[in-house]
Short mmCIF file of C-alpha atoms in Angstrom, two decimals:
data_model
loop_
_atom_site.label_atom_id
_atom_site.label_comp_id
_atom_site.label_asym_id
_atom_site.label_seq_id
_atom_site.Cartn_x
_atom_site.Cartn_y
_atom_site.Cartn_z
CA MET A 283 -60.20 -28.21 6.63
CA SER A 284 -61.80 -28.94 3.25
CA LYS A 285 -59.66 -26.25 1.56
CA LEU A 286 -56.49 -27.65 3.13
CA ILE A 287 -57.27 -31.14 1.81
CA ALA A 288 -58.76 -30.15 -1.55
CA THR A 289 -55.73 -27.99 -2.36
CA PHE A 290 -53.31 -30.63 -1.00
CA PHE A 291 -51.92 -28.44 1.75
CA TYR A 292 -52.37 -25.31 -0.41
CA VAL A 293 -50.17 -26.58 -3.27
CA GLY A 294 -53.17 -25.95 -5.53
CA LEU A 295 -52.83 -22.23 -4.86
CA LEU A 296 -49.48 -22.13 -6.68
CA LYS A 297 -49.57 -20.48 -10.11
CA PRO A 298 -49.33 -21.10 -12.96
CA ALA A 299 -50.68 -24.58 -13.68
CA PRO A 300 -51.89 -25.70 -10.24
CA GLY A 301 -52.69 -29.18 -11.59
CA THR A 302 -49.06 -29.65 -12.56
CA TRP A 303 -47.93 -28.44 -9.14
CA GLY A 304 -50.34 -30.86 -7.46
CA SER A 305 -49.12 -33.72 -9.63
CA ALA A 306 -45.50 -32.87 -8.86
CA ALA A 307 -46.23 -32.68 -5.13
CA ALA A 308 -47.72 -36.17 -5.27
CA ILE A 309 -44.38 -37.69 -6.29
CA PRO A 310 -42.51 -37.12 -3.00
CA ALA A 311 -45.68 -38.00 -1.09
CA ALA A 312 -45.98 -41.32 -2.95
CA TRP A 313 -42.29 -42.03 -2.50
CA LEU A 314 -42.46 -41.37 1.25
CA ILE A 315 -45.53 -43.59 1.58
CA HIS A 316 -43.76 -46.33 -0.39
CA TRP A 317 -40.63 -45.89 1.70
CA GLY A 318 -42.54 -46.20 4.95
CA PHE A 319 -45.22 -48.74 4.06
CA GLY A 320 -44.37 -50.30 0.69
CA PHE A 321 -46.81 -50.97 -2.10
CA PRO A 322 -49.69 -52.01 0.20
CA GLY A 323 -49.32 -48.69 2.01
CA LEU A 324 -49.51 -46.76 -1.25
CA MET A 325 -52.69 -48.61 -2.21
CA VAL A 326 -54.30 -47.86 1.16
CA ALA A 327 -53.18 -44.24 0.90
CA THR A 328 -54.65 -44.03 -2.61
CA ALA A 329 -58.05 -45.27 -1.44
CA LEU A 330 -58.05 -43.03 1.63
CA THR A 331 -56.94 -40.02 -0.39
CA TYR A 332 -59.73 -40.64 -2.89
CA TYR A 333 -62.47 -40.78 -0.27
CA ILE A 334 -61.11 -37.95 1.87
CA GLY A 335 -60.47 -35.95 -1.31
CA TRP A 336 -64.00 -36.58 -2.53
CA TRP A 337 -65.38 -35.33 0.80
CA ALA A 338 -63.16 -32.22 0.77
CA THR A 339 -63.90 -31.49 -2.88
CA ALA A 340 -67.65 -31.77 -2.31
CA ARG A 341 -67.45 -29.34 0.60
CA TYR A 342 -65.09 -26.94 -1.12
CA THR A 343 -66.99 -26.81 -4.42
CA ALA A 344 -70.26 -26.27 -2.56
CA ALA A 345 -68.71 -23.40 -0.61
CA THR A 346 -67.17 -21.74 -3.67
CA GLY A 347 -70.00 -22.41 -6.12
CA ASN A 348 -67.45 -23.59 -8.69
CA HIS A 349 -67.94 -27.21 -9.82
CA ASP A 350 -64.24 -27.78 -10.67
CA PRO A 351 -61.95 -25.01 -9.38
CA SER A 352 -58.37 -25.17 -10.62
CA GLU A 353 -56.98 -24.96 -7.08
CA VAL A 354 -58.51 -28.34 -6.19
CA VAL A 355 -55.58 -30.70 -6.83
CA ILE A 356 -56.31 -33.61 -4.50
CA ASP A 357 -57.68 -35.34 -7.60
CA GLU A 358 -54.28 -35.02 -9.27
CA VAL A 359 -52.66 -36.53 -6.18
CA VAL A 360 -54.92 -39.59 -6.41
CA GLY A 361 -54.26 -39.89 -10.14
CA MET A 362 -50.52 -39.70 -9.59
CA PHE A 363 -50.65 -42.31 -6.83
CA ILE A 364 -52.37 -44.62 -9.32
CA ALA A 365 -49.89 -43.76 -12.09
CA LEU A 366 -46.96 -44.55 -9.77
CA ALA A 367 -48.47 -47.76 -8.35
CA PRO A 368 -46.75 -50.07 -10.89
CA LEU A 369 -43.36 -48.66 -9.86
CA SER A 370 -44.12 -49.18 -6.19
CA ALA A 371 -45.45 -52.69 -6.88
CA GLY A 372 -42.38 -53.65 -8.90
CA MET A 373 -39.96 -52.31 -6.31
CA TRP A 374 -41.88 -54.01 -3.50
CA HIS A 375 -42.11 -57.33 -5.39
CA LEU A 376 -38.38 -57.33 -6.17
CA GLY A 377 -37.52 -56.46 -2.59
CA LEU A 378 -35.64 -53.32 -3.55
CA GLU A 379 -34.62 -51.03 -0.75
CA PRO A 380 -37.52 -48.64 -0.14
CA HIS A 381 -35.31 -45.56 -0.34
CA VAL A 382 -34.44 -46.34 -3.97
CA PHE A 383 -35.89 -43.69 -6.27
CA PRO A 384 -36.01 -45.06 -9.85
CA TYR A 385 -36.36 -41.59 -11.30
CA PRO A 386 -36.97 -42.52 -14.96
CA GLY A 387 -40.13 -44.40 -13.99
CA TRP A 388 -41.37 -41.72 -11.62
CA VAL A 389 -40.73 -38.99 -14.17
CA GLY A 390 -42.35 -41.11 -16.89
CA GLY A 391 -45.39 -41.65 -14.67
CA PHE A 392 -45.64 -37.91 -14.09
CA LEU A 393 -45.37 -37.09 -17.80
CA ALA A 394 -47.87 -39.79 -18.82
CA PHE A 395 -50.34 -38.68 -16.17
CA ARG A 396 -50.10 -35.02 -17.15
CA LEU A 397 -50.51 -35.95 -20.82
CA PHE A 398 -53.73 -37.89 -20.17
CA ASP A 399 -55.01 -35.37 -17.63
CA ILE A 400 -54.56 -32.41 -19.99
CA TRP A 401 -55.45 -34.16 -23.26
CA LYS A 402 -58.49 -35.94 -21.74
CA PRO A 403 -58.83 -38.74 -24.29
CA GLY A 404 -61.99 -40.88 -24.39
CA PRO A 405 -63.02 -41.96 -20.90
CA VAL A 406 -61.03 -39.18 -19.21
CA GLY A 407 -63.04 -36.56 -21.09
CA TRP A 408 -66.27 -38.43 -20.35
CA ALA A 409 -65.53 -38.40 -16.62
CA ASP A 410 -64.43 -34.76 -16.75
CA ARG A 411 -67.90 -33.81 -17.99
CA LYS A 412 -69.56 -35.40 -14.95
CA SER A 413 -70.78 -33.01 -12.32
CA GLY A 414 -70.07 -33.15 -8.62
CA ALA A 415 -67.08 -34.19 -6.58
CA HIS A 416 -66.99 -37.70 -8.06
CA GLY A 417 -66.67 -36.17 -11.53
CA VAL A 418 -63.80 -33.99 -10.33
CA MET A 419 -62.04 -37.04 -8.89
CA LEU A 420 -62.96 -39.63 -11.53
CA ASP A 421 -61.27 -38.08 -14.56
CA ASP A 422 -57.95 -38.11 -12.71
CA VAL A 423 -58.48 -41.69 -11.55
CA ILE A 424 -58.97 -42.75 -15.17
CA ALA A 425 -56.00 -40.63 -16.33
CA GLY A 426 -53.97 -42.31 -13.57
CA ILE A 427 -54.99 -45.77 -14.76
CA MET A 428 -54.05 -44.88 -18.33
CA ALA A 429 -50.72 -43.51 -17.13
CA ALA A 430 -50.11 -46.66 -15.07
CA VAL A 431 -50.64 -48.76 -18.21
CA ALA A 432 -48.17 -46.50 -20.04
CA VAL A 433 -45.65 -46.93 -17.18
CA VAL A 434 -45.98 -50.72 -17.37
CA ALA A 435 -45.58 -50.65 -21.16
CA ALA A 436 -42.50 -48.41 -20.91
CA ALA A 437 -40.97 -50.63 -18.22
CA ALA A 438 -41.64 -53.76 -20.29
CA PHE A 439 -40.04 -52.15 -23.32
CA SER A 440 -37.09 -50.92 -21.29
CA HIS A 441 -36.46 -54.18 -19.47
CA LEU A 442 -37.32 -56.68 -22.19
CA VAL A 443 -36.24 -54.93 -25.38
CA LEU A 444 -33.49 -52.53 -24.43
CA MET A 445 -31.65 -54.76 -21.97
#
């Protein structure tokens, strides 16, 4: 069970770049959660995914003896949920139909998250050096927060300056 969760239904076993595959798989998952339950549902799913992911990562890393195996991508899923939260919040606040898929924002969230997750600036790198399952999860949470800020900044620029 821990491998199923930690690898996000085995998406983390895809090669190359399992983190990118995990991040990409989080987009339709986030969209379906938003579609079914709106922004509050995405926030609940984010919290649940973090805690269940932490549990699965702790079990999986203990079993494999590897403190941060590349196939563990549940952390990327949590980070992407956070990165996409501003889009979900905006759509929910505006009362947009839940099936709407504002692809520029979702793609921008993906690109910003991958940039911060790979580059590991400042606090992302600090968290990445932490040991244990919380360290595995925390760097992606921080990368997700940074990506969410970038999404908000891009949306503000797009809606206030370009329109």
